[in-house]
Each structure stands twice: as structure tokens, then as C-alpha cells.
């Protein structure tokens, strides 16, 4: 068989190019540390690498989501911790104001501090997060949750909760609407609210802790009216007589699952109303308490009116504390979830990265050995080509 000079050159150059390409591929693998540089290197492996990378990218996004949710929940927890401290201070002030040794002047001083508590409470309810979004506005994160008009407080947000994807199968709320925490506070003991009529002339004061004695209450309204200094009648909202009896200071008046204790000395014509607990907000509770302390009178009747207002304020503060503590409990549970999910996502990512490395990463020892072999083969091929291409029949003449 005749081999032309042109065919020899073509075959030799093709061999050199193939060897050079293989050497370049090895050098590229060693430089990048990756066995698969392009899908053609390992089509099946390249497809698995793509799947792993997509899964890792998804986990990275979940980690960012979880971190943001965790940060936002921690801010909410810190804000509500400060709010709890504020309410506890307001409760201490209320107890001080209810002390019989207080004068109208000292109660006025207490009222001023309670008003400062209202301003601080509004500031906390209007807290912004690191993204300058309001924490307690529900979905309306660009709207200030609470605004004040005189002694009226308006919630401008909604009842929505933003949910953040922590993993492919888990979501969590990263905040709470302010109205569910600071608003919709049930006055009294959460079931009934007992109040003294503003026109009372006696010194009857509803004992705050006895408002909790409710069993089987049918959520109806009643009126306790003293027909004499030492006797009373209870009528429902239609005016029908429910019960009546004699009365002495400190006695409990029980009817239809309700038991109310009244201290002091009511006089004939004094009235006390029993109604289902209405909703209010924590800011109004504190503001009404401050107003009552400032507007009290240094008379026996005036002190009784103030004491009734203080007891109503104390009951409202207790209900507000329950609401805030309930929210903090839920937030704590969610924080436990985010912290656990951060660890879970990190562990899952580590497993995926390990699996990805098994497929994609280069065995440096084998690659360096192959590189040395390939370099030697290329050098031998080059030297052979140089020597063979220089041969001529004239060398044998």
C-alpha cells in the first residue's frame, strides 16, 4: 500500500492535535478542580450536576428566606418584650394610684407618667424593620399601623400575615397584625365588664378580682340598682327582675353565673352595669386611666369614681398583658422553627454539596499522573514526527 506524503502529514498532525487537546483538557480540569468541564465530557454526570446545583440554589434561597424571617421575628419578640415591660410599669402605677393614701396631686403625677407610656406604646406598635417596613401592619407594610386623633386610636393595617417559604414543604408567618395584639382587647375579665354609673353618689367600688368569677354566663346585659342603702335589685336589659336582696359592704351579688363584689357604701339610686366584655385597644385603656386620674375629685364620691376607673384600667392592663404574652408565646414557637430550619437547610446543603463533589470534583492524583503520561506521549509524538518528516530517499543513495 502506498502512503502519500500528504496523507502522512495529515495523519500525524491529527494525532498531534488530539494529543494536544487531551493535554489541554487535563490542564483545564486541574486548573478548575472539576472533572466535567462540558456536558460532552459526561452527559449523565452533567445532568446530575445540574440537578444538584438547582437543589443547592433553592436551599440557598430558603436559607435567605429563613434568615430574614428569623431576624424579623426576633425584632418582633424584642419589641413585645419592651411592650410587656411598659404594661407592667403601667400596672405598678395603677396599683399606686389605687392606694387610699394618694392625693389628687400625686395621682396627677402618676397620670403624666401613664401618658408617657401611651406615647411609648404607640412608638413600639409602629416599629419598622431593617427594610423600613412596618412590623405590625399585616400586608400593608408601607402603612403606619396606628395613628392618634385626640384620645382615639386608629388601626390602619389589615389582618394579613406574610408567610415565608423556609423549605419546599414549610412556610411560616414572619409577623403579626397589630390589631390582633394591641387591639381587640376584651375589657373586664374577658367575659364581663362591670362598671359604676357616673351619676352614683355613694362610695361603692367594684372589686376588680371578683370580676373573674363567671360561670355559665349567657352574654347578656344586667343592671344592679340599689333601691336602698342596704338592698339591691338586679334586672336584665328588658327590665325584668332577676334577683334582689340585702347588701353590706364587701358582699358578693351572685346571679346567672356571675358574682360581683362591691366595697364601700352605695346609696339608694346607685347603679352598676354588667355587660359582655367589649373590645378596645391598649392605648385607649391607658389613656382612659390617665384621664380618670387627672379628673378625679377629693371627695368620697370622687375617690370612689376614681377607684372604679383604676380597677377598670387594671383589668384592661391585665387583659392586654395576656394578649401580648400570648403573641410572644407564638413568636417563640416560630423562632424555634426558624432556628431549627436554618440547621436543617445547612445540613441538607452539605449533603448535596458532598454528592455534587463526588460527581464533579477531580481526582488530583489521577489527573496529575494522566497529565504526565499525556505530556510524555505528546512529546514523543512530536519528536517522532520531526524525525520521520525529515526522512528522504536521498538519504539512502
Coordinates of C-alpha atoms in Angstrom, one line a residue:
X1 CA 0.0 0.0 0.0
X2 CA 1.3 3.4 -1.0
X3 CA 1.1 6.1 1.7
X4 CA 1.4 9.6 0.2
X5 CA 3.4 12.3 1.8
X6 CA 0.2 14.3 2.2
X7 CA -1.6 11.5 4.0
X8 CA 1.3 11.0 6.3
X9 CA 1.4 14.7 7.2
X10 CA -2.4 14.8 7.7
X11 CA -2.4 11.7 10.0
X12 CA 0.5 13.0 12.0
X13 CA -1.0 16.4 12.5
X14 CA -4.4 14.9 13.5
X15 CA -2.6 12.8 16.1
X16 CA -0.7 15.7 17.5
X17 CA -3.8 17.8 17.7
X18 CA -5.7 15.1 19.5
X19 CA -2.9 14.6 22.0
X20 CA -2.7 18.4 22.5
X21 CA -6.5 18.6 23.0
X22 CA -6.4 15.8 25.6
X23 CA -3.5 17.5 27.3
X24 CA -5.4 20.9 27.3
X25 CA -8.5 19.2 28.8
X26 CA -6.4 17.7 31.6
X27 CA -4.8 21.1 32.3
X28 CA -8.2 22.7 32.4
X29 CA -9.5 20.1 34.8
X30 CA -6.6 20.6 37.1
X31 CA -6.9 24.4 36.9
X32 CA -10.6 24.3 37.8
X33 CA -10.7 21.2 40.0
X34 CA -13.6 19.9 38.1
X35 CA -13.8 16.6 36.2
X36 CA -16.7 17.7 34.0
X37 CA -16.0 20.9 32.0
X38 CA -18.8 20.5 29.4
X39 CA -21.8 18.1 29.0
X40 CA -20.0 16.1 26.4
X41 CA -17.4 15.0 29.0
X42 CA -20.0 13.0 30.9
X43 CA -23.6 13.6 29.7
X44 CA -25.2 11.6 32.6
X45 CA -22.9 13.1 35.2
X46 CA -23.6 16.6 33.7
X47 CA -27.4 16.1 34.1
X48 CA -27.0 15.0 37.7
X49 CA -24.7 18.0 38.4
X50 CA -27.4 20.4 37.0
X51 CA -30.0 18.8 39.3
X52 CA -27.7 19.1 42.4
X53 CA -26.9 22.7 41.6
X54 CA -30.6 23.6 41.2
X55 CA -31.3 22.0 44.6
X56 CA -28.4 23.8 46.2
X57 CA -29.6 27.2 44.7
X58 CA -33.1 26.5 46.1
X59 CA -31.7 25.8 49.5
X60 CA -29.6 29.0 49.4
X61 CA -32.8 30.9 48.7
X62 CA -34.6 29.1 51.6
X63 CA -31.7 30.0 53.9
X64 CA -32.0 33.7 52.9
X65 CA -35.8 33.5 53.5
X66 CA -35.4 31.8 56.8
X67 CA -32.7 34.2 57.9
X68 CA -34.9 37.2 57.1
X69 CA -37.9 35.6 58.9
X70 CA -35.8 34.8 61.9
X71 CA -34.5 38.4 62.0
X72 CA -38.0 39.9 61.7
X73 CA -39.4 37.6 64.4
X74 CA -36.5 38.4 66.7
X75 CA -37.3 42.1 66.2
X76 CA -41.0 41.4 67.0
X77 CA -40.1 39.5 70.1
X78 CA -37.8 42.2 71.3
X79 CA -40.5 44.9 70.6
X80 CA -43.1 42.9 72.5
X81 CA -40.7 42.3 75.4
X82 CA -40.4 46.1 75.7
X83 CA -44.1 46.4 75.4
X84 CA -44.6 43.9 78.2
X85 CA -42.2 45.9 80.5
X86 CA -44.2 49.0 79.6
X87 CA -47.5 47.4 80.6
X88 CA -46.1 46.0 83.8
X89 CA -44.9 49.5 84.7
X90 CA -48.3 50.9 83.9
X91 CA -49.8 48.2 86.2
X92 CA -47.5 49.2 89.0
X93 CA -48.5 52.9 88.6
X94 CA -52.2 51.9 88.6
X95 CA -51.8 50.0 91.9
X96 CA -50.1 53.0 93.3
X97 CA -52.9 55.3 92.1
X98 CA -55.4 53.0 93.8
X99 CA -53.8 53.4 97.2
X100 CA -56.0 55.3 99.6
X101 CA -53.0 57.4 100.7
X102 CA -52.7 59.1 97.3
X103 CA -53.8 62.7 96.9
X104 CA -55.3 64.1 93.8
X105 CA -52.0 65.8 93.1
X106 CA -49.9 62.6 93.3
X107 CA -52.5 60.9 91.2
X108 CA -51.9 63.6 88.6
X109 CA -48.2 62.9 88.6
X110 CA -48.9 59.2 88.1
X111 CA -51.2 60.2 85.2
X112 CA -48.4 62.1 83.5
X113 CA -46.2 59.0 83.5
X114 CA -49.0 56.9 82.2
X115 CA -49.4 59.3 79.3
X116 CA -45.7 58.9 78.5
X117 CA -46.4 55.1 78.5
X118 CA -49.1 55.7 75.9
X119 CA -46.6 57.6 73.6
X120 CA -44.0 54.8 74.1
X121 CA -46.6 52.2 73.4
X122 CA -47.6 53.9 70.1
X123 CA -43.9 54.1 69.1
X124 CA -43.4 50.4 69.7
X125 CA -46.6 49.5 67.8
X126 CA -45.3 51.5 64.9
X127 CA -41.9 49.8 64.8
X128 CA -40.1 49.3 61.5
X129 CA -37.8 46.5 60.5
X130 CA -34.4 46.7 58.7
X131 CA -36.1 47.1 55.3
X132 CA -38.0 50.1 56.7
X133 CA -41.3 48.2 56.6
X134 CA -43.8 48.4 59.5
X135 CA -43.8 45.3 61.6
X136 CA -47.4 45.3 62.8
X137 CA -49.4 46.4 59.7
X138 CA -50.3 43.0 58.3
X139 CA -49.9 43.0 54.5
X140 CA -49.9 46.9 54.5
X141 CA -46.2 47.1 55.4
X142 CA -45.8 50.6 54.0
X143 CA -48.7 51.9 56.1
X144 CA -48.2 53.1 59.7
X145 CA -50.2 50.7 61.8
X146 CA -51.5 53.2 64.4
X147 CA -52.4 56.9 64.3
X148 CA -53.9 59.0 67.0
X149 CA -56.7 61.6 66.8
X150 CA -57.2 63.1 70.2
X151 CA -57.9 60.2 72.5
X152 CA -58.9 57.9 69.7
X153 CA -56.5 55.4 68.2
X154 CA -57.0 54.1 64.7
X155 CA -55.5 50.9 63.3
X156 CA -54.6 51.4 59.6
X157 CA -53.3 48.0 58.8
X158 CA -55.1 44.8 57.9
X159 CA -55.4 41.3 59.4
X160 CA -52.9 39.7 57.0
X161 CA -49.8 37.7 57.9
X162 CA -46.9 37.4 55.4
X163 CA -45.8 33.8 55.0
X164 CA -42.2 33.0 54.1
X165 CA -41.1 29.7 52.4
X166 CA -38.5 28.1 54.7
X167 CA -38.2 24.9 52.7
X168 CA -40.0 23.1 49.9
X169 CA -42.7 22.0 52.4
X170 CA -42.7 24.5 55.2
X171 CA -43.9 28.1 55.5
X172 CA -44.0 30.4 58.5
X173 CA -45.6 33.8 59.3
X174 CA -42.8 36.4 59.9
X175 CA -45.0 38.9 61.8
X176 CA -48.4 39.5 63.4
X177 CA -51.0 42.2 62.6
X178 CA -51.0 44.8 65.3
X179 CA -54.8 44.7 65.8
X180 CA -54.6 41.1 67.0
X181 CA -52.1 42.1 69.7
X182 CA -52.8 45.7 70.7
X183 CA -56.4 46.0 69.6
X184 CA -59.4 43.7 70.2
X185 CA -58.5 43.6 73.9
X186 CA -61.5 42.3 75.9
X187 CA -62.2 44.6 78.8
X188 CA -63.1 43.4 82.3
X189 CA -62.1 39.8 82.7
X190 CA -62.6 38.9 79.1
X191 CA -66.2 37.9 79.6
X192 CA -67.9 40.6 81.5
X193 CA -67.3 44.3 82.3
X194 CA -68.8 45.7 85.4
X195 CA -69.0 49.5 85.6
X196 CA -70.3 52.1 88.0
X197 CA -72.7 54.7 86.7
X198 CA -71.2 58.1 86.5
X199 CA -74.2 59.6 88.4
X200 CA -73.6 57.4 91.5
X201 CA -73.5 59.4 94.7
X202 CA -72.3 56.7 97.1
X203 CA -68.8 55.2 97.6
X204 CA -69.4 51.7 96.1
X205 CA -66.4 50.3 94.3
X206 CA -66.4 47.2 92.2
X207 CA -63.7 44.8 93.5
X208 CA -61.5 44.1 90.5
X209 CA -60.5 40.5 91.2
X210 CA -64.1 39.3 91.7
X211 CA -65.0 40.0 88.0
X212 CA -63.2 36.7 87.3
X213 CA -66.0 34.8 89.0
X214 CA -68.0 33.9 85.9
X215 CA -69.5 30.5 85.1
X216 CA -72.2 29.8 82.6
X217 CA -72.6 33.4 81.7
X218 CA -75.1 33.9 78.8
X219 CA -73.5 37.1 77.5
X220 CA -76.5 39.3 78.4
X221 CA -76.6 42.8 80.0
X222 CA -77.8 43.4 83.5
X223 CA -78.1 46.4 85.9
X224 CA -77.6 46.3 89.6
X225 CA -79.6 49.1 91.2
X226 CA -79.6 49.9 94.9
X227 CA -83.2 50.5 95.9
X228 CA -81.9 51.4 99.4
X229 CA -78.6 51.8 101.0
X230 CA -78.7 48.2 102.2
X231 CA -80.7 46.4 99.4
X232 CA -80.4 45.9 95.7
X233 CA -82.2 44.6 92.7
X234 CA -80.8 43.0 89.6
X235 CA -82.7 43.5 86.3
X236 CA -81.9 42.3 82.8
X237 CA -81.8 44.5 79.7
X238 CA -85.6 44.2 79.3
X239 CA -86.2 45.5 82.8
X240 CA -87.3 42.1 84.2
X241 CA -86.3 41.4 87.8
X242 CA -83.6 38.8 88.0
X243 CA -82.8 38.8 91.8
X244 CA -82.8 41.1 94.8
X245 CA -81.5 41.0 98.3
X246 CA -79.9 42.8 101.3
X247 CA -76.4 44.2 100.9
X248 CA -73.5 45.0 103.2
X249 CA -70.1 46.4 102.1
X250 CA -67.9 43.6 100.6
X251 CA -70.8 41.3 99.8
X252 CA -71.0 39.4 96.6
X253 CA -74.0 39.8 94.4
X254 CA -74.5 36.5 92.5
X255 CA -76.9 35.7 89.7
X256 CA -77.0 33.8 86.5
X257 CA -73.4 32.5 86.7
X258 CA -72.0 35.9 87.7
X259 CA -70.6 37.0 91.1
X260 CA -69.7 40.7 91.7
X261 CA -68.3 42.1 94.9
X262 CA -68.8 45.8 95.8
X263 CA -66.8 47.5 98.6
X264 CA -67.8 50.8 100.2
X265 CA -71.3 52.2 100.7
X266 CA -73.6 52.6 97.7
X267 CA -76.6 54.8 98.3
X268 CA -80.1 54.4 97.1
X269 CA -80.3 55.1 93.3
X270 CA -76.7 54.0 92.6
X271 CA -76.4 51.7 89.6
X272 CA -73.8 49.2 88.3
X273 CA -73.9 47.8 84.8
X274 CA -72.9 44.3 83.8
X275 CA -72.2 43.9 80.1
X276 CA -70.4 41.4 77.8
X277 CA -66.8 42.5 77.6
X278 CA -66.4 45.0 74.7
X279 CA -63.3 45.2 72.6
X280 CA -60.9 48.1 73.0
X281 CA -57.2 48.8 72.4
X282 CA -54.4 49.0 74.9
X283 CA -53.8 52.7 74.1
X284 CA -57.3 53.6 75.0
X285 CA -57.1 51.6 78.2
X286 CA -54.1 53.6 79.3
X287 CA -55.4 57.0 78.1
X288 CA -58.8 56.5 79.9
X289 CA -56.9 55.6 83.1
X290 CA -54.8 58.8 82.8
X291 CA -57.9 60.9 82.2
X292 CA -59.6 59.4 85.3
X293 CA -56.6 60.1 87.5
X294 CA -56.4 63.7 86.3
X295 CA -60.1 64.4 86.6
X296 CA -60.7 62.8 90.0
X297 CA -62.1 64.8 92.9
X298 CA -61.1 65.0 96.5
X299 CA -64.5 63.8 97.8
X300 CA -65.6 60.4 99.0
X301 CA -67.8 60.0 95.8
X302 CA -65.0 61.4 93.6
X303 CA -62.5 58.9 95.1
X304 CA -64.9 56.1 94.6
X305 CA -65.3 57.1 90.9
X306 CA -61.5 57.2 90.5
X307 CA -61.1 53.8 92.2
X308 CA -63.7 52.3 89.9
X309 CA -61.7 53.7 86.9
X310 CA -58.4 52.4 88.3
X311 CA -59.9 48.9 88.8
X312 CA -61.2 49.0 85.2
X313 CA -57.8 50.1 84.0
X314 CA -56.1 47.4 85.9
X315 CA -58.4 44.8 84.5
X316 CA -57.8 46.1 81.0
X317 CA -54.0 46.1 81.5
X318 CA -54.1 42.5 82.7
X319 CA -56.1 41.6 79.5
X320 CA -53.5 43.5 77.4
X321 CA -50.7 41.7 79.1
X322 CA -52.4 38.3 78.3
X323 CA -52.7 39.4 74.7
X324 CA -49.0 40.4 74.4
X325 CA -47.8 37.3 76.3
X326 CA -49.9 35.1 74.0
X327 CA -48.3 36.7 70.9
X328 CA -44.9 36.3 72.4
X329 CA -45.5 32.6 73.0
X330 CA -46.5 32.1 69.4
X331 CA -43.5 34.1 68.2
X332 CA -41.2 32.0 70.4
X333 CA -42.5 28.8 68.8
X334 CA -41.9 30.3 65.3
X335 CA -38.4 31.3 66.3
X336 CA -37.7 27.8 67.3
X337 CA -38.9 26.6 63.9
X338 CA -36.7 29.1 62.0
X339 CA -33.6 28.3 64.0
X340 CA -34.2 24.6 63.5
X341 CA -34.8 25.1 59.8
X342 CA -31.6 27.0 59.4
X343 CA -29.7 24.0 60.8
X344 CA -31.8 21.6 58.7
X345 CA -31.2 23.6 55.5
X346 CA -27.5 23.8 56.2
X347 CA -27.3 20.0 56.8
X348 CA -29.2 19.3 53.6
X349 CA -26.9 21.6 51.6
X350 CA -23.8 19.9 53.0
X351 CA -25.1 16.5 51.8
X352 CA -25.9 17.9 48.4
X353 CA -22.5 19.5 48.1
X354 CA -20.9 16.3 49.0
X355 CA -22.8 14.3 46.4
X356 CA -22.1 17.0 43.8
X357 CA -18.4 16.8 44.7
X358 CA -18.4 13.0 44.2
X359 CA -19.6 13.5 40.6
X360 CA -18.0 16.7 39.6
X361 CA -14.7 17.1 41.5
X362 CA -11.4 16.0 40.1
X363 CA -9.2 13.2 41.5
X364 CA -6.0 15.3 41.5
X365 CA -3.6 12.4 41.9
X366 CA -5.1 10.5 38.9
X367 CA -5.3 13.7 36.9
X368 CA -1.7 14.7 37.5
X369 CA -0.5 11.2 36.7
X370 CA -2.5 11.3 33.5
X371 CA -1.1 14.7 32.7
X372 CA 2.4 13.4 33.0
X373 CA 1.6 10.5 30.7
X374 CA -0.2 12.7 28.2
X375 CA 2.7 15.2 28.2
X376 CA 5.2 12.3 27.5
X377 CA 3.0 10.9 24.7
X378 CA 2.7 14.3 23.1
X379 CA 6.4 14.9 23.3
X380 CA 7.2 11.5 21.9
X381 CA 4.8 12.0 19.0
X382 CA 6.3 15.4 18.2
X383 CA 9.8 14.1 18.2
X384 CA 8.7 11.1 16.0
X385 CA 7.0 13.4 13.6
X386 CA 10.1 15.7 13.3
X387 CA 12.4 12.8 12.6
X388 CA 10.1 10.9 10.2
X389 CA 9.1 14.0 8.2
X390 CA 12.8 14.8 7.6
X391 CA 13.5 11.4 6.0
X392 CA 14.1 11.2 2.2
X393 CA 15.1 8.6 -0.3
X394 CA 18.2 10.7 -0.9
X395 CA 19.4 9.6 2.5
X396 CA 19.8 6.0 1.1
X397 CA 21.6 6.9 -2.2

